[in-house]
PDB file of C-alpha atoms in Angstrom:
ATOM      1  CA  MET A   1     -67.398 121.467 -42.267  1.00 43.00           C
ATOM      2  CA  THR A   2     -65.339 120.734 -39.080  1.00 44.00           C
ATOM      3  CA  PRO A   3     -66.880 117.881 -36.589  1.00 44.00           C
ATOM      4  CA  GLN A   4     -67.636 121.056 -34.194  1.00 50.00           C
ATOM      5  CA  GLU A   5     -69.921 122.709 -36.677  1.00 55.00           C
ATOM      6  CA  SER A   6     -73.546 121.844 -36.903  1.00 62.00           C
ATOM      7  CA  PRO A   7     -75.467 122.153 -39.798  1.00 71.00           C
ATOM      8  CA  ALA A   8     -78.209 124.775 -39.840  1.00 84.00           C
ATOM      9  CA  CYS A   9     -81.820 123.432 -38.728  1.00 89.00           C
ATOM     10  CA  VAL A  10     -85.220 124.721 -38.082  1.00 92.00           C
ATOM     11  CA  LEU A  11     -86.489 124.303 -34.772  1.00 95.00           C
ATOM     12  CA  GLN A  12     -90.244 124.457 -33.771  1.00 96.00           C
ATOM     13  CA  ILE A  13     -90.806 126.736 -30.914  1.00 96.00           C
ATOM     14  CA  ALA A  14     -93.880 126.591 -28.838  1.00 95.00           C
ATOM     15  CA  ILE A  15     -94.358 130.613 -26.791  1.00 94.00           C
ATOM     16  CA  PRO A  16     -96.192 130.818 -23.906  1.00 92.00           C
ATOM     17  CA  ALA A  17     -98.766 132.985 -25.192  1.00 91.00           C
ATOM     18  CA  PRO A  18    -102.567 132.215 -26.702  1.00 90.00           C
ATOM     19  CA  VAL A  19    -101.410 132.532 -29.879  1.00 90.00           C
ATOM     20  CA  ARG A  20    -101.615 129.720 -32.766  1.00 90.00           C
ATOM     21  CA  GLY A  21     -97.984 127.819 -33.043  1.00 85.00           C
ATOM     22  CA  PRO A  22     -95.368 126.430 -32.982  1.00 94.00           C
ATOM     23  CA  PHE A  23     -93.302 129.252 -34.632  1.00 95.00           C
ATOM     24  CA  ASP A  24     -90.279 128.594 -36.763  1.00 94.00           C
ATOM     25  CA  TYR A  25     -86.670 129.681 -35.846  1.00 95.00           C
ATOM     26  CA  LEU A  26     -83.237 129.170 -37.332  1.00 94.00           C
ATOM     27  CA  HIS A  27     -80.738 127.571 -35.113  1.00 93.00           C
ATOM     28  CA  ASP A  28     -77.270 126.955 -36.177  1.00 90.00           C
ATOM     29  CA  GLY A  29     -75.879 124.879 -33.112  1.00 85.00           C
ATOM     30  CA  PRO A  30     -76.539 121.529 -32.030  1.00 88.00           C
ATOM     31  CA  VAL A  31     -80.413 120.485 -31.942  1.00 89.00           C
ATOM     32  CA  PRO A  32     -81.637 120.857 -28.632  1.00 90.00           C
ATOM     33  CA  PRO A  33     -83.685 118.169 -27.074  1.00 91.00           C
ATOM     34  CA  LEU A  34     -87.583 118.281 -26.852  1.00 90.00           C
ATOM     35  CA  GLY A  35     -89.042 120.411 -23.833  1.00 91.00           C
ATOM     36  CA  CYS A  36     -85.852 122.808 -23.526  1.00 93.00           C
ATOM     37  CA  ARG A  37     -86.165 126.229 -23.136  1.00 93.00           C
ATOM     38  CA  VAL A  38     -84.684 129.029 -25.635  1.00 93.00           C
ATOM     39  CA  LYS A  39     -84.508 132.828 -26.034  1.00 94.00           C
ATOM     40  CA  VAL A  40     -86.406 134.105 -29.116  1.00 94.00           C
ATOM     41  CA  GLU A  41     -87.398 136.954 -30.563  1.00 94.00           C
ATOM     42  CA  PHE A  42     -91.348 137.092 -30.634  1.00 93.00           C
ATOM     43  CA  GLY A  43     -92.813 140.410 -32.158  1.00 89.00           C
ATOM     44  CA  PRO A  44     -90.796 143.501 -30.520  1.00 91.00           C
ATOM     45  CA  ARG A  45     -89.599 141.503 -27.438  1.00 90.00           C
ATOM     46  CA  GLN A  46     -87.568 138.519 -26.520  1.00 91.00           C
ATOM     47  CA  ARG A  47     -89.436 135.574 -25.103  1.00 92.00           C
ATOM     48  CA  VAL A  48     -88.746 131.996 -23.608  1.00 92.00           C
ATOM     49  CA  GLY A  49     -90.112 129.365 -25.602  1.00 93.00           C
ATOM     50  CA  PHE A  50     -89.787 125.850 -25.749  1.00 94.00           C
ATOM     51  CA  VAL A  51     -88.553 123.423 -28.277  1.00 95.00           C
ATOM     52  CA  VAL A  52     -91.183 121.246 -29.785  1.00 94.00           C
ATOM     53  CA  GLY A  53     -89.954 120.064 -32.830  1.00 93.00           C
ATOM     54  CA  SER A  54     -86.920 120.443 -35.439  1.00 91.00           C
ATOM     55  CA  SER A  55     -86.729 119.702 -39.238  1.00 88.00           C
ATOM     56  CA  ALA A  56     -83.656 120.568 -41.891  1.00 86.00           C
ATOM     57  CA  VAL A  57     -83.530 123.947 -43.240  1.00 81.00           C
ATOM     58  CA  ASP A  58     -85.770 124.066 -46.358  1.00 73.00           C
ATOM     59  CA  ASP A  59     -85.398 126.154 -49.685  1.00 70.00           C
ATOM     60  CA  SER A  60     -88.729 127.784 -49.400  1.00 69.00           C
ATOM     61  CA  GLY A  61     -86.877 131.099 -49.214  1.00 67.00           C
ATOM     62  CA  ARG A  62     -88.632 131.967 -45.852  1.00 75.00           C
ATOM     63  CA  ALA A  63     -86.717 134.674 -43.822  1.00 85.00           C
ATOM     64  CA  LEU A  64     -86.706 132.789 -40.379  1.00 90.00           C
ATOM     65  CA  LYS A  65     -85.793 134.673 -37.389  1.00 93.00           C
ATOM     66  CA  PRO A  66     -82.658 132.702 -35.388  1.00 93.00           C
ATOM     67  CA  VAL A  67     -82.970 131.380 -32.002  1.00 94.00           C
ATOM     68  CA  LEU A  68     -80.760 134.183 -29.875  1.00 94.00           C
ATOM     69  CA  GLU A  69     -79.790 131.662 -27.245  1.00 92.00           C
ATOM     70  CA  VAL A  70     -80.516 128.046 -25.967  1.00 93.00           C
ATOM     71  CA  LEU A  71     -80.831 128.187 -22.039  1.00 92.00           C
ATOM     72  CA  ASP A  72     -81.001 124.140 -21.360  1.00 89.00           C
ATOM     73  CA  GLN A  73     -78.954 121.442 -22.556  1.00 89.00           C
ATOM     74  CA  GLN A  74     -81.299 118.884 -20.701  1.00 91.00           C
ATOM     75  CA  PRO A  75     -85.294 118.993 -20.820  1.00 90.00           C
ATOM     76  CA  TRP A  76     -87.002 119.740 -18.173  1.00 88.00           C
ATOM     77  CA  PHE A  77     -90.099 117.515 -18.977  1.00 92.00           C
ATOM     78  CA  THR A  78     -89.863 113.476 -18.200  1.00 93.00           C
ATOM     79  CA  PRO A  79     -91.055 111.866 -21.504  1.00 93.00           C
ATOM     80  CA  ASP A  80     -94.057 110.982 -19.056  1.00 95.00           C
ATOM     81  CA  LEU A  81     -94.747 114.417 -18.006  1.00 95.00           C
ATOM     82  CA  TRP A  82     -94.139 115.619 -21.365  1.00 94.00           C
ATOM     83  CA  GLN A  83     -97.106 112.944 -22.848  1.00 95.00           C
ATOM     84  CA  MET A  84     -99.487 114.325 -20.441  1.00 96.00           C
ATOM     85  CA  LEU A  85     -98.741 118.182 -20.847  1.00 96.00           C
ATOM     86  CA  ARG A  86     -99.379 117.812 -24.446  1.00 94.00           C
ATOM     87  CA  PHE A  87    -102.536 115.584 -23.643  1.00 97.00           C
ATOM     88  CA  ALA A  88    -103.980 118.894 -21.058  1.00 96.00           C
ATOM     89  CA  ALA A  89    -102.947 121.560 -24.024  1.00 95.00           C
ATOM     90  CA  ASP A  90    -105.186 119.599 -26.476  1.00 95.00           C
ATOM     91  CA  TYR A  91    -108.064 118.692 -23.731  1.00 96.00           C
ATOM     92  CA  TYR A  92    -108.039 122.100 -22.613  1.00 94.00           C
ATOM     93  CA  GLN A  93    -107.958 123.571 -26.135  1.00 94.00           C
ATOM     94  CA  ARG A  94    -105.097 125.611 -24.762  1.00 94.00           C
ATOM     95  CA  GLU A  95    -101.862 126.497 -26.559  1.00 94.00           C
ATOM     96  CA  LEU A  96     -98.880 124.265 -25.836  1.00 94.00           C
ATOM     97  CA  GLY A  97     -96.180 126.813 -24.705  1.00 93.00           C
ATOM     98  CA  GLU A  98     -98.871 128.059 -21.947  1.00 94.00           C
ATOM     99  CA  VAL A  99     -99.387 124.933 -20.957  1.00 95.00           C
ATOM    100  CA  LEU A 100     -95.655 123.835 -20.752  1.00 93.00           C
ATOM    101  CA  ALA A 101     -94.791 126.954 -19.058  1.00 92.00           C
ATOM    102  CA  LEU A 102     -97.439 126.856 -16.324  1.00 92.00           C
ATOM    103  CA  ALA A 103     -95.673 123.394 -15.636  1.00 92.00           C
ATOM    104  CA  LEU A 104     -92.330 125.459 -14.784  1.00 89.00           C
ATOM    105  CA  PRO A 105     -91.293 127.517 -11.256  1.00 86.00           C
ATOM    106  CA  VAL A 106     -91.851 131.361 -12.474  1.00 82.00           C
ATOM    107  CA  ALA A 107     -88.146 131.974 -12.503  1.00 78.00           C
ATOM    108  CA  LEU A 108     -87.708 129.460 -14.798  1.00 76.00           C
ATOM    109  CA  ARG A 109     -90.447 130.836 -17.264  1.00 71.00           C
ATOM    110  CA  ARG A 110     -88.443 133.780 -17.302  1.00 70.00           C
ATOM    111  CA  SER A 111     -85.276 132.423 -18.112  1.00 62.00           C
ATOM    112  CA  ARG A 112     -83.435 132.330 -14.853  1.00 57.00           C
ATOM    113  CA  LEU A 113     -81.714 129.235 -13.680  1.00 47.00           C
ATOM    114  CA  PRO A 114     -81.843 127.917 -10.271  1.00 46.00           C
ATOM    115  CA  ARG A 115     -79.187 128.516  -7.955  1.00 39.00           C
TER     116      ARG A 115
END
Protein backbone atom coordinates (compact mmCIF):
# COMPACT_ATOMS: atom_id res chain seq x y z
CA MET A 1 0.00 0.00 0.00
CA THR A 2 1.40 3.40 -0.94
CA PRO A 3 1.25 6.39 1.45
CA GLN A 4 -1.51 8.00 -0.66
CA GLU A 5 -3.80 4.98 -0.30
CA SER A 6 -5.98 4.57 2.75
CA PRO A 7 -7.29 1.25 3.98
CA ALA A 8 -11.02 0.75 3.70
CA CYS A 9 -13.11 1.54 6.75
CA VAL A 10 -16.74 1.47 7.79
CA LEU A 11 -18.41 4.83 8.38
CA GLN A 12 -21.49 5.14 10.57
CA ILE A 13 -23.81 7.58 8.81
CA ALA A 14 -26.82 9.36 10.36
CA ILE A 15 -29.48 9.93 7.72
CA PRO A 16 -31.94 12.82 8.16
CA ALA A 17 -35.00 10.57 8.19
CA PRO A 18 -37.26 9.21 10.93
CA VAL A 19 -35.60 5.78 10.84
CA ARG A 20 -33.43 4.20 13.50
CA GLY A 21 -29.75 4.58 12.61
CA PRO A 22 -26.88 5.10 12.14
CA PHE A 23 -26.19 3.02 9.06
CA ASP A 24 -22.87 1.45 8.01
CA TYR A 25 -21.26 2.31 4.67
CA LEU A 26 -17.92 1.25 3.20
CA HIS A 27 -15.38 4.01 2.54
CA ASP A 28 -11.99 3.68 0.80
CA GLY A 29 -10.54 7.15 1.42
CA PRO A 30 -9.26 8.93 4.51
CA VAL A 31 -11.73 8.96 7.39
CA PRO A 32 -13.66 12.26 7.39
CA PRO A 33 -14.15 14.04 10.73
CA LEU A 34 -17.35 13.61 12.72
CA GLY A 35 -20.11 15.88 11.44
CA CYS A 36 -18.96 15.95 7.81
CA ARG A 37 -21.62 15.45 5.16
CA VAL A 38 -21.47 12.50 2.78
CA LYS A 39 -23.65 11.41 -0.11
CA VAL A 40 -24.91 7.83 0.16
CA GLU A 41 -27.45 5.59 -1.48
CA PHE A 42 -30.35 5.09 0.94
CA GLY A 43 -33.14 2.95 -0.42
CA PRO A 44 -33.90 3.94 -4.00
CA ARG A 45 -32.50 7.49 -3.61
CA GLN A 46 -29.28 9.29 -2.89
CA ARG A 47 -29.29 11.14 0.44
CA VAL A 48 -26.95 13.46 2.30
CA GLY A 49 -26.00 12.05 5.69
CA PHE A 50 -23.55 12.87 8.47
CA VAL A 51 -20.51 10.92 9.65
CA VAL A 52 -21.11 10.01 13.30
CA GLY A 53 -18.47 7.29 13.72
CA SER A 54 -16.04 4.95 12.02
CA SER A 55 -14.52 1.52 12.53
CA ALA A 56 -12.26 -0.95 10.79
CA VAL A 57 -13.72 -3.27 8.17
CA ASP A 58 -14.80 -6.51 9.81
CA ASP A 59 -14.85 -9.98 8.30
CA SER A 60 -18.54 -10.64 8.95
CA GLY A 61 -19.19 -11.03 5.24
CA ARG A 62 -21.97 -8.44 5.17
CA ALA A 63 -22.28 -6.46 1.97
CA LEU A 64 -22.05 -2.72 2.59
CA LYS A 65 -22.94 0.00 0.14
CA PRO A 66 -20.12 2.46 -0.57
CA VAL A 67 -20.06 6.12 0.36
CA LEU A 68 -20.69 7.87 -2.98
CA GLU A 69 -19.02 11.17 -2.13
CA VAL A 70 -17.50 12.97 0.84
CA LEU A 71 -18.90 16.50 0.61
CA ASP A 72 -16.84 18.20 3.34
CA GLN A 73 -13.27 18.10 4.60
CA GLN A 74 -14.12 20.02 7.78
CA PRO A 75 -17.07 19.39 10.10
CA TRP A 76 -19.90 21.94 10.16
CA PHE A 77 -20.31 21.63 13.94
CA THR A 78 -17.98 22.78 16.72
CA PRO A 79 -17.38 20.22 19.50
CA ASP A 80 -19.74 22.12 21.84
CA LEU A 81 -22.48 22.31 19.21
CA TRP A 82 -21.96 18.62 18.37
CA GLN A 83 -22.52 17.68 22.02
CA MET A 84 -25.59 19.89 22.28
CA LEU A 85 -27.13 18.43 19.10
CA ARG A 86 -26.52 14.87 20.32
CA PHE A 87 -28.13 15.79 23.63
CA ALA A 88 -31.12 17.35 21.83
CA ALA A 89 -31.62 14.21 19.73
CA ASP A 90 -31.66 12.05 22.87
CA TYR A 91 -33.77 14.45 24.92
CA TYR A 92 -36.42 15.01 22.26
CA GLN A 93 -36.24 11.37 21.10
CA ARG A 94 -35.47 12.27 17.50
CA GLU A 95 -32.99 10.59 15.20
CA LEU A 96 -29.56 12.24 15.22
CA GLY A 97 -29.56 12.73 11.43
CA GLU A 98 -32.78 14.75 11.61
CA VAL A 99 -31.41 17.02 14.35
CA LEU A 100 -28.07 17.54 12.58
CA ALA A 101 -29.82 18.42 9.32
CA LEU A 102 -32.03 21.00 11.01
CA ALA A 103 -28.93 22.73 12.39
CA LEU A 104 -27.75 23.53 8.83
CA PRO A 105 -29.12 25.89 6.16
CA VAL A 106 -31.40 24.23 3.59
CA ALA A 107 -28.83 24.41 0.76
CA LEU A 108 -26.32 22.41 2.82
CA ARG A 109 -28.95 19.79 3.63
CA ARG A 110 -29.26 19.21 -0.13
CA SER A 111 -25.47 18.94 -0.63
CA ARG A 112 -24.91 22.37 -2.20
CA LEU A 113 -22.00 24.38 -0.86
CA PRO A 114 -22.38 28.08 -0.10
CA ARG A 115 -20.98 30.47 -2.68
